[in-house]
Coordinates of C-alpha atoms and ligand atoms in Angstrom, one line a residue:
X14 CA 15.2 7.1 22.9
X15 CA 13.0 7.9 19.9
X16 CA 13.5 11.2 17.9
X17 CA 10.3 13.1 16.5
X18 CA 8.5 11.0 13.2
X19 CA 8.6 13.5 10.5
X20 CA 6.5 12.9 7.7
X21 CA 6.4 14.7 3.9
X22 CA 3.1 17.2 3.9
X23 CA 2.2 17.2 -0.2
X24 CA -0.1 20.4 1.5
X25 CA 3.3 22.7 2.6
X26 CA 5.7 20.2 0.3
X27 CA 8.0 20.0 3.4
X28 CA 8.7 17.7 6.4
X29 CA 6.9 18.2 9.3
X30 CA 6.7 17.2 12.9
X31 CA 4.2 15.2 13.3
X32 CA 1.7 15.9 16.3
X33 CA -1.4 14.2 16.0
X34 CA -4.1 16.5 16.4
X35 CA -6.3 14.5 19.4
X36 CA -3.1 12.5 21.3
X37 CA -3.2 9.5 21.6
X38 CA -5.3 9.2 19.0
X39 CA -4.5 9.1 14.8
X40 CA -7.0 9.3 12.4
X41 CA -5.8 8.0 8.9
X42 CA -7.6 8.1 5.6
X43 CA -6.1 6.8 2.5
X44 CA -8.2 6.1 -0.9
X45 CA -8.6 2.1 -1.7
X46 CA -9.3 0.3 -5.0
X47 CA -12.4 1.3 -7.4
X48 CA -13.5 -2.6 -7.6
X49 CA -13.7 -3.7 -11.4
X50 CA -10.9 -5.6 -11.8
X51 CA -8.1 -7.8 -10.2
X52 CA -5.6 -5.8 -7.9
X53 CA -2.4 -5.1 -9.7
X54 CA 1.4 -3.7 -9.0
X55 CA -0.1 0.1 -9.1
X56 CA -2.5 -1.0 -6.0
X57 CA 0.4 -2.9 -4.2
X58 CA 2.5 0.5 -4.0
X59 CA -0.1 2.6 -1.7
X60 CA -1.9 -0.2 0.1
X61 CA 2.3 -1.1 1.3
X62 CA 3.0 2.5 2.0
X63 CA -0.2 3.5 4.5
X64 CA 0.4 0.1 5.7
X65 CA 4.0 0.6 7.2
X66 CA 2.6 3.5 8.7
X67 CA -0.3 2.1 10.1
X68 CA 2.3 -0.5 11.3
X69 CA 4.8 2.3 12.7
X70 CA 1.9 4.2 14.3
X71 CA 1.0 1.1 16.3
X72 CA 4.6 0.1 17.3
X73 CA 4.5 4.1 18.5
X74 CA 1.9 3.0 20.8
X75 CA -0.8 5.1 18.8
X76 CA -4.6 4.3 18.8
X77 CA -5.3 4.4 14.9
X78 CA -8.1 4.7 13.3
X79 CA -7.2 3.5 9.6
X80 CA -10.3 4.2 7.2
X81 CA -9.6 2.5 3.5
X82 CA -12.6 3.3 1.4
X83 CA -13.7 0.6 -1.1
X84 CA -14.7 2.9 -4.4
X85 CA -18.0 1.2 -6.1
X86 CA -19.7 3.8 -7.4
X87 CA -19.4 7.0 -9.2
X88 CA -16.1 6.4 -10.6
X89 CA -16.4 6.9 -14.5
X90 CA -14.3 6.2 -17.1
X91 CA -11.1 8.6 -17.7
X92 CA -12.0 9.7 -14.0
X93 CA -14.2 12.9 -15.5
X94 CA -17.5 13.9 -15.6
X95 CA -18.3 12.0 -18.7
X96 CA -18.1 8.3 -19.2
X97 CA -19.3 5.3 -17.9
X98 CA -19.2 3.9 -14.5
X99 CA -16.5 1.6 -14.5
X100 CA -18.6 -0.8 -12.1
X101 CA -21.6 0.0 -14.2
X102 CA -20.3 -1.2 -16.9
X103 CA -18.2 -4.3 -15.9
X104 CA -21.6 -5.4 -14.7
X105 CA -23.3 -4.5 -18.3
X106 CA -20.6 -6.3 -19.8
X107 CA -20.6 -9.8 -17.8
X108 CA -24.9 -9.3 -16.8
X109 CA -24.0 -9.3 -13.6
X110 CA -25.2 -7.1 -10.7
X111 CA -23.0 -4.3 -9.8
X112 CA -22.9 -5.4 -6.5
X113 CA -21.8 -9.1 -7.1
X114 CA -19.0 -7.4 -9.6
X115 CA -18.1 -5.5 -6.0
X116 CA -18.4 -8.1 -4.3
X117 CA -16.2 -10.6 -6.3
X118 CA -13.1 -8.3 -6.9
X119 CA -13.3 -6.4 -3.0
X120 CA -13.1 -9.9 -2.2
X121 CA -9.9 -11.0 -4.6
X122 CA -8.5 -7.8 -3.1
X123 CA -8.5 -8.4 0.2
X124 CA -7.0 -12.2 -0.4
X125 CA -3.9 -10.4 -2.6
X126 CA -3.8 -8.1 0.6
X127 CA -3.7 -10.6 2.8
X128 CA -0.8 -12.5 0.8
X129 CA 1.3 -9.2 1.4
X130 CA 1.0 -9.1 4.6
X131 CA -1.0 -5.9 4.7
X132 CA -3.2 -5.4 8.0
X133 CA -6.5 -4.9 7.5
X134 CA -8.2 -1.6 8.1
X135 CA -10.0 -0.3 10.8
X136 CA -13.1 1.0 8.5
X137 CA -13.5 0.1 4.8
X138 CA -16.2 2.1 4.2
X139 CA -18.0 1.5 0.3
X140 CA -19.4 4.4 -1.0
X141 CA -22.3 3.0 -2.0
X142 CA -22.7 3.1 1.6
X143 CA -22.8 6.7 2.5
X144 CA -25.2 7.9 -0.5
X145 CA -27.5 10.1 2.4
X146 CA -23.6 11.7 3.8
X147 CA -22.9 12.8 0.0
X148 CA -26.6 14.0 -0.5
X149 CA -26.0 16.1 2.9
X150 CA -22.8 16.7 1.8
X151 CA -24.1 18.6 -1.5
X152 CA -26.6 20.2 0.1
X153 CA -24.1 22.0 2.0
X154 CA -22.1 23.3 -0.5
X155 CA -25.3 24.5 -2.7
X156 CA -26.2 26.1 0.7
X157 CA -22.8 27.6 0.8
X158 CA -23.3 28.6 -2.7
X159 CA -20.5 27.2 -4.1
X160 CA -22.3 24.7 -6.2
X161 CA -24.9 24.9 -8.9
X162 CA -28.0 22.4 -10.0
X163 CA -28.3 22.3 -13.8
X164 CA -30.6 19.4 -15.2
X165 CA -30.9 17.4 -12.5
X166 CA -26.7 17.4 -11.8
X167 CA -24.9 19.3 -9.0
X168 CA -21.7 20.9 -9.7
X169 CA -18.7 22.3 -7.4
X170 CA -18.2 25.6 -8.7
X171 CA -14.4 26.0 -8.9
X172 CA -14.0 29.4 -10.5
X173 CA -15.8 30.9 -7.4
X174 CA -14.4 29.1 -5.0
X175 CA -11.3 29.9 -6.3
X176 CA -11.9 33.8 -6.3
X177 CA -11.5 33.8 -2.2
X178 CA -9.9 30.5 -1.3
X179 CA -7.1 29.1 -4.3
X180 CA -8.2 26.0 -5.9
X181 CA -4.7 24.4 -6.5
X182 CA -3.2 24.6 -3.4
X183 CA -2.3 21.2 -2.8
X184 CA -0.9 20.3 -7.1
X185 CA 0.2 23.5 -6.9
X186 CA -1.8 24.3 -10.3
X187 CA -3.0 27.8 -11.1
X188 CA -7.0 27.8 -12.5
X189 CA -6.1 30.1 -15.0
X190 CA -3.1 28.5 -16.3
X191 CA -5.7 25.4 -16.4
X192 CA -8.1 27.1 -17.9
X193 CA -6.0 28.5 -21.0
X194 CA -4.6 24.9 -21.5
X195 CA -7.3 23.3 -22.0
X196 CA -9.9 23.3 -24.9
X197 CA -13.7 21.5 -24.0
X198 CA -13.8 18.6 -26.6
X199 CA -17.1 17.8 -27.3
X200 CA -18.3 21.6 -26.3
X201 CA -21.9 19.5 -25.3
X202 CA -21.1 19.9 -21.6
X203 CA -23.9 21.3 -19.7
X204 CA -20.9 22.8 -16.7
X205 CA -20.3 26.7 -16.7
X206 CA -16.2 25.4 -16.9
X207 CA -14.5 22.5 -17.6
X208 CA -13.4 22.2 -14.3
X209 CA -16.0 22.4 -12.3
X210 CA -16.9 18.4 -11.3
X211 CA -19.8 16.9 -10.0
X212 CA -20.8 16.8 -6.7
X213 CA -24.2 14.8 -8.2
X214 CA -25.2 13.4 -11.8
X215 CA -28.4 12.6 -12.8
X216 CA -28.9 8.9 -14.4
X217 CA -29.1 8.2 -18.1
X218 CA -32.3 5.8 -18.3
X219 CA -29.3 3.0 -19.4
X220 CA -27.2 3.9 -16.0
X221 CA -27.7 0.7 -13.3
X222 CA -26.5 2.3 -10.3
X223 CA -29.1 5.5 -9.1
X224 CA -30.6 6.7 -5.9
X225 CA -33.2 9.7 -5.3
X226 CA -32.0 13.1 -4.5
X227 CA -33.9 16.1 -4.3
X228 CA -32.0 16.7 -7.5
X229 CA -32.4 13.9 -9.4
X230 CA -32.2 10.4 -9.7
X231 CA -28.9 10.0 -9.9
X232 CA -25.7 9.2 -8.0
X233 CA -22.8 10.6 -6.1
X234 CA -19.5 12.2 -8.3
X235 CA -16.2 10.3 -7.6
X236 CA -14.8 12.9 -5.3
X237 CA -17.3 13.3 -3.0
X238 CA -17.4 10.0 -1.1
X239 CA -14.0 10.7 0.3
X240 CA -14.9 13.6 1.7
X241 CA -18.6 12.4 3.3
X242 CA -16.5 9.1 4.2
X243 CA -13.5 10.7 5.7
X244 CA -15.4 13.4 8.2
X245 CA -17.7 10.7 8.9
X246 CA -15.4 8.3 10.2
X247 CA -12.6 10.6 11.3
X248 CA -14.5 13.9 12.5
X249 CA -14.0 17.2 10.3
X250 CA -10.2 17.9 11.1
X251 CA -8.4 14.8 11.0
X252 CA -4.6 14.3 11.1
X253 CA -3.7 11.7 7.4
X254 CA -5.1 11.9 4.1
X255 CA -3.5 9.6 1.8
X256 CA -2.7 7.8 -1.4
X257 CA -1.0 7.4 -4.7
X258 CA -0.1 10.6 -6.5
X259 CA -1.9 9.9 -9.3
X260 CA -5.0 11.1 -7.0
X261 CA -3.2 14.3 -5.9
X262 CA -5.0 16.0 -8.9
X263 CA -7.6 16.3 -9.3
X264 CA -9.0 14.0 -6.7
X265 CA -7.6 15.1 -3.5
X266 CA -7.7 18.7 -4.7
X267 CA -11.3 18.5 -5.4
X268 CA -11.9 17.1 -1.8
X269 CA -10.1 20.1 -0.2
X270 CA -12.1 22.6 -2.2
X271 CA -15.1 20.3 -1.0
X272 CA -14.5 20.2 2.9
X273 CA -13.3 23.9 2.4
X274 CA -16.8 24.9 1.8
X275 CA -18.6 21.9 3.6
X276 CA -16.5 22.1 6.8
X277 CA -14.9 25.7 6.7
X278 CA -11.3 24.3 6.2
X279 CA -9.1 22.0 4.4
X280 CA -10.0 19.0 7.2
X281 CA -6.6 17.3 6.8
X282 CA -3.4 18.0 8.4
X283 CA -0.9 16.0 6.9
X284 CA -1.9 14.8 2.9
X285 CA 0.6 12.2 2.4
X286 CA 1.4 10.8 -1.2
X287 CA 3.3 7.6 -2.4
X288 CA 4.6 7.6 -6.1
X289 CA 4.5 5.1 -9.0
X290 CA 5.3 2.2 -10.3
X291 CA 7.0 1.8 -13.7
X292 CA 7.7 -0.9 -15.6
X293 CA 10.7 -0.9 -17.6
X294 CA 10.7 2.8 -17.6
X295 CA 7.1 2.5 -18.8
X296 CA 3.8 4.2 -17.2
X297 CA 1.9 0.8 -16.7
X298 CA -1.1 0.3 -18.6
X299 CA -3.6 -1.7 -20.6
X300 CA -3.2 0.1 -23.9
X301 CA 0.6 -0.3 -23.0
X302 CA 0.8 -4.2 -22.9
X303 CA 2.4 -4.1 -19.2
X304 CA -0.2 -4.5 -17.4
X305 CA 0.7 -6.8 -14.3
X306 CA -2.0 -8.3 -11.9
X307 CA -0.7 -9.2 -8.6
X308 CA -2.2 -12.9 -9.0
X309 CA 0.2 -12.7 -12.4
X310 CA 3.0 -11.9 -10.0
X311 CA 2.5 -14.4 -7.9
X312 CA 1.9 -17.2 -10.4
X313 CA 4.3 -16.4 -13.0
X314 CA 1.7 -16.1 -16.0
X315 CA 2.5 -13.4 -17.8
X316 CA 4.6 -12.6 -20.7
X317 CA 5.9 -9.6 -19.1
X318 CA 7.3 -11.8 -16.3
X319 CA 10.6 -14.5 -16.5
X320 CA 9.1 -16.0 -13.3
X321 CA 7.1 -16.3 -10.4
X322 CA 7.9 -13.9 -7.3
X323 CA 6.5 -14.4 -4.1
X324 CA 4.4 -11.8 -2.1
X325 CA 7.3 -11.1 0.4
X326 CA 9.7 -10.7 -2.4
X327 CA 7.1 -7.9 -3.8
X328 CA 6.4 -6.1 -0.4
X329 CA 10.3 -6.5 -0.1
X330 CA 10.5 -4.8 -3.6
X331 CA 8.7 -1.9 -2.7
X332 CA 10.3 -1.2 0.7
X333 CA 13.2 -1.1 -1.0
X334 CA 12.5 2.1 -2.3
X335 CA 11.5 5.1 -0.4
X336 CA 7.6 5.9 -0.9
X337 CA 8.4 9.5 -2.6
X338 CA 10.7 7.7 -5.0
X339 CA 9.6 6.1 -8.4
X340 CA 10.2 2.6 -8.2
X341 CA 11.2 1.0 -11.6
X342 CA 10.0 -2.9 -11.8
X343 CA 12.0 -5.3 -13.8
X344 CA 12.5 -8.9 -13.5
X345 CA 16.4 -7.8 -12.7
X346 CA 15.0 -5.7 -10.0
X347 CA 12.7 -8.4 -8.6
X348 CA 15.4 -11.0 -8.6
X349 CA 17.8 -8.7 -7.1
X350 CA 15.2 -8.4 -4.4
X351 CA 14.5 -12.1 -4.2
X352 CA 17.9 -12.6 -3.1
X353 CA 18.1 -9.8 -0.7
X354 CA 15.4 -10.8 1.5
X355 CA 16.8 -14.8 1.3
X356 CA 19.9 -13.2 2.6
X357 CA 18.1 -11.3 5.4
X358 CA 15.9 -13.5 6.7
X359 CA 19.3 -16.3 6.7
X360 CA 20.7 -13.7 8.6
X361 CA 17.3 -14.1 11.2
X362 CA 18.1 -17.8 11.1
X363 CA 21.3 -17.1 12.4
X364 CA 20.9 -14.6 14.9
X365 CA 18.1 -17.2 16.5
X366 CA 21.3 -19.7 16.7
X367 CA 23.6 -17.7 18.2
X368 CA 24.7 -18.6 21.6
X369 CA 25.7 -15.5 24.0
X370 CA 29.2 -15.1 25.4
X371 CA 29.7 -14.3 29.1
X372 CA 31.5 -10.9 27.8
X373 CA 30.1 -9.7 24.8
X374 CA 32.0 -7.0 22.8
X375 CA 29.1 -6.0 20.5
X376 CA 26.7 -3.9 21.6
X377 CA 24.0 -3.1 19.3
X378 CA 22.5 0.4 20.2
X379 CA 23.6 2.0 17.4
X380 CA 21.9 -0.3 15.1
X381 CA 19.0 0.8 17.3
X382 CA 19.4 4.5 16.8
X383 CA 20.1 4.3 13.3
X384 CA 16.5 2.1 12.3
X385 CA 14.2 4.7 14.2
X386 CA 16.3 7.7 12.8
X387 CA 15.3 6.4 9.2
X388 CA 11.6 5.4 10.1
X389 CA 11.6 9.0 11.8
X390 CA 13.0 11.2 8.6
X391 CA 9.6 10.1 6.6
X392 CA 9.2 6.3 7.6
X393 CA 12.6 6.0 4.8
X394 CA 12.5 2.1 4.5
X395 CA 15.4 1.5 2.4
X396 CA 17.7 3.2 5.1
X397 CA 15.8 0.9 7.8
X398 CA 16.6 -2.8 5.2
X399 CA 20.2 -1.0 4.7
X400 CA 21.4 -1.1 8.2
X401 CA 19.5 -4.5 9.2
X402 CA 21.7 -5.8 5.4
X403 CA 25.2 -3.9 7.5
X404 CA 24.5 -5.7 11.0
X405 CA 24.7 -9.2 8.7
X406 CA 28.5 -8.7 8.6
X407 CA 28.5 -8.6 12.9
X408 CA 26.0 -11.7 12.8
X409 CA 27.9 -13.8 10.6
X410 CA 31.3 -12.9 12.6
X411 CA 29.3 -13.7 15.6
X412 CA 28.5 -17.1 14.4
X413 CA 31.9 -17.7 13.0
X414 CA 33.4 -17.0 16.4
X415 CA 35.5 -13.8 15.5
X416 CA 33.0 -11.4 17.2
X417 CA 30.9 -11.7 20.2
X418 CA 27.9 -10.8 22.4
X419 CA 26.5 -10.8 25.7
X420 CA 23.1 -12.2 26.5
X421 CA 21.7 -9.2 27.2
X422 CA 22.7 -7.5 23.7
X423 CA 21.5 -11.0 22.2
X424 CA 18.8 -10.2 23.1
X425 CA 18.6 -6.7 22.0
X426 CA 19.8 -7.4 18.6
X427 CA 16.9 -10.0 18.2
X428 CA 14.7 -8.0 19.2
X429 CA 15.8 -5.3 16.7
X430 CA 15.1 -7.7 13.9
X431 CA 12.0 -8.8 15.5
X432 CA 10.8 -5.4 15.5
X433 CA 12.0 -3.7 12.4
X434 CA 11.9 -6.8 10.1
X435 CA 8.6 -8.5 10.9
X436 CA 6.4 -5.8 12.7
X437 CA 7.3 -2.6 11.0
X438 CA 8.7 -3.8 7.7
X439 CA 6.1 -6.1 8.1
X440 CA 8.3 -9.0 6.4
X441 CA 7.5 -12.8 7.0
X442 CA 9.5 -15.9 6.2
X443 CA 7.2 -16.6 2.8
X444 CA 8.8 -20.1 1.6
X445 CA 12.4 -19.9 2.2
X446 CA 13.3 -22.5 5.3
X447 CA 15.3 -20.7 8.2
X448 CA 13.3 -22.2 11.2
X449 CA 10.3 -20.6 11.2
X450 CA 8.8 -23.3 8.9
X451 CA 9.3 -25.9 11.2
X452 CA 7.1 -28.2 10.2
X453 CA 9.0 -28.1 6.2
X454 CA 12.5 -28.6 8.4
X455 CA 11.2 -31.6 10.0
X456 CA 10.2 -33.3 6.8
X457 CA 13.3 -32.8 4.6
X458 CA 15.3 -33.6 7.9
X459 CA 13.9 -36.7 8.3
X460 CA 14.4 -37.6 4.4
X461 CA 17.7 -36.7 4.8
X462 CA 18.0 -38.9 7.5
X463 CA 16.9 -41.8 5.3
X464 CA 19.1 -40.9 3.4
X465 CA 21.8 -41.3 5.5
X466 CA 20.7 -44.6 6.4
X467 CA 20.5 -45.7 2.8
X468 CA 24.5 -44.9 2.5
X469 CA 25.6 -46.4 5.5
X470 CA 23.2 -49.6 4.2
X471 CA 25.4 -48.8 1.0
X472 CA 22.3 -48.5 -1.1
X473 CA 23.7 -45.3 -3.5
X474 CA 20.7 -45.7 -6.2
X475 CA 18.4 -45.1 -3.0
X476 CA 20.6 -41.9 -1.6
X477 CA 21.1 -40.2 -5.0
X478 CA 17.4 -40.4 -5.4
X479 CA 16.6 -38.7 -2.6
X480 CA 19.1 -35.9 -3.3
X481 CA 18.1 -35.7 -7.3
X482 CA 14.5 -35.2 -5.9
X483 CA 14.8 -32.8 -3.4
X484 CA 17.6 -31.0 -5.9
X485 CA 14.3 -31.0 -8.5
X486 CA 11.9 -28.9 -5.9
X487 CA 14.5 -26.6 -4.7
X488 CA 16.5 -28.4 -2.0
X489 CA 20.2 -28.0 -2.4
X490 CA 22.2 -30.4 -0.2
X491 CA 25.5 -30.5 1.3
X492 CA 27.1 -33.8 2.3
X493 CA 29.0 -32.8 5.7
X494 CA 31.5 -34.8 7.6
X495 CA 28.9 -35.5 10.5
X496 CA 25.8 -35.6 8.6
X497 CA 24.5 -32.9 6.4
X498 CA 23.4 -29.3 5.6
X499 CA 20.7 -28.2 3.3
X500 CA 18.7 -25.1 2.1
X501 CA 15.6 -23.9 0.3
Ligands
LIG22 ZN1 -10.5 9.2 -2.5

């Protein structure tokens, strides 16, 4: 049967067991999208990750509770203390509400989501939500006294907190080192260090976004609403904490230090972080010209891009590399993807027309074995595509007659690909033709049998037609002794 799942800790920086800490249930918490703008490749990479875990936690016959947060407030520009809200002032900028700029791209995310396949979450909290939690939440930690109120903003005071607990734990950052390396730039800020953060800020007159406190009228720092979210939701100890390592630091170290003082521990069990994305070796950014939405992806409109890719061939793309790896995009890379998944989801069509022998000779428990040992050594999904791409070879000999299988490994081996492919890997048929499109088949069949009839009428204008045309959207056909073959 199944080994133990063993999952990376960013917290211990080793694999661990992993025991949930309430069995059967899991509670998951992984930071979603601040809402200004159109999803892109960076958001593809952690919303994919948590999602084949969500995915693998379910197929373990887990009950999950999967809380995504939807960021939309707080979040400033250059993700300090200083800045502008990045809501705030997407909504100055177009004179639109903040809420209807939340609105309209929480709504494009969740359509680019749905294209790849991602489940929704259980929760999707918004932080705008959960303004009395964070109020509560700072109240605490002033209580605690590990926080200080200077003109109407709240602070997290990280030089005392770091004296008995050690702030840097998770990024494995020393303060002091921090401290020497860094030089305040505008020397204006009203914090006792650089890097203490807000826990509240009080409004500029200009700011859109503010709620009463008995601070100030003002509104919740960035880090906070994880923290209120997350014990909310998931109680004060809960078993995932998640997302790109980008938030590792400060973000997630600022939460620690946060339910450190709030709760009286670290709350999470298991902090779980996926890496980037690259583009052409390149950090992706804005400034850098690279900057690829996932609508661009899916469309084709962008210089950056040779062509269009569908969403399977980008979930495909990024499974294709182990979460804790960087994954490099190119359109060589894509491409090379594209044709991988074709290949594997031909190889489905195949193994659906396979008919059993009455003694089988393959038996396909190793194959077995082998895709839950690599979800088990930290859900490792390239090992998992690796041996479904190796079991092709049996398929194919299957098919051709020089290999063969009972009905009761048949079965099996489907139900491996059933399993892995679709509910784990979470992979669907996107356009290609291999049977599950059946209403597609149906059509081009019956062209092609017009066609047919056109040649045995001797009309050859009519039957090259109908093979230019289909050759123009993609159809390639094969003229067969007793009829024909054709493919997407
Ligand atoms: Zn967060």
């Amino acid at each position: 049967m199944q080994n133990k799942l063993f999952l990376y800790n960013s917290l211990s920086r080793k694999k661990e067991e992993f025991i949930p800490l309430n069995f059967p249930f899991v509670g998951m918490y992984v930071c979603g999208p601040t809402v200004y703008g159109d999803a892109h490749l960076g958001h593809a990479r952690p919303a994919i990750t948590f999602d084949l875990l969500f995915r693998y936690f379910k197929h373990l016959n887990y009950k999950v509770r999967y809380v995504r947060n939807i960021t939309d407030v707080g979040h400033l520009e250059n993700d300090a203390d200083q800045g502008e809200d990045k809501i705030g002032k997407k909504a100055r900028l177009e004179k639109l509400e903040p809420m209807e700029v939340v609105q309209y791209f929480s709504d494009r995310y969740h359509v680019e989501m749905n294209k790849l396949n991602v489940l929704t979450p259980s929760i999707e909290p918004r932080a705008s939500g959960h303004i009395i939690e964070q109020i509560e939440m700072t109240k605490k930690i002033l209580e605690a006294g590990y926080a200080y109120e200077i003109n109407g903003s709240v602070y997290f005071d990280v030089e005392k907190y770091n004296k008995k607990y050690n702030y840097g734990k998770l990024s494995g950052r020393v303060l002091e080192d921090l401290i020497a390396n860094t030089r305040e730039l505008d020397g204006q800020s009203e914090k006792r260090s650089s890097f203490d953060f807000a826990l509240w800020k009080k409004a500029s007159p200009e700011h859109i976004m503010k709620w009463p406190s008995p601070w100030s009228l003002g509104f919740p720092g960035w880090h906070l609403e994880c923290s209120a979210m997350g014990h909310k939701y998931l109680g004060e100890k809960f078993d995932i904490h998640g997302g790109g390592m980008d938030l590792l630091f400060p973000h997630h170290e600022c939460e620690i230090a946060q339910n450190t003082v709030a709760v009286g521990e670290n709350s999470v069990k298991y902090w779980i972080h996926n890496n980037m994305i690259t583009i052409n070796g390149q950090k992706m950014g804005k400034s850098l010209g690279n900057f690829i939405t996932l609508d661009d992806l899916f469309n084709g409109t962008n210089k950056v891009l040779e062509k269009d890719y569908t969403p399977m061939t980008i979930r495909f793309f990024i499974l294709q590399a182990h979460y804790r790896s960087t994954l490099d995009f190119s359109n060589e890379a894509l491409q090379a993807a594209e044709k991988g998944l074709t290949r594997l989801m031909k190889g489905v069509s195949t193994l659906n027309k396979i008919k059993p022998s009455a003694n089988g000779t393959f038996n396909p428990a190793e194959l077995k074995k082998n895709c839950y040992d690599a979800m088990n050594d930290d859900m490792n999904s390239p090992i998992v595509i690796a041996h479904l791409f190796d079991a092709l070879k049996t398929i194919n000999a299957i098919d051709a007659g020089t290999e063969n299988i009972d009905e009761k490994n048949l079965e099996i081996l489907k139900d491996i690909y059933n399993t892995f492919l679709f509910d784990i890997l979470g992979l669907k048929n996107d356009n290609q033709v291999t049977g599950n499109n059946e209403i597609l088949k149906d059509v081009v069949d019956m062209v092609l049998n017009l066609r047919l009839q056109a040649k045995a009428n001797k009309d050859y204008a009519t039957s090259d037609y109908i093979r230019n045309e289909l050759t123009k959207i993609g159809i390639t056909v094969k003229d067969k002794k007793d009829g024909f073959e054709w493919e997407l």
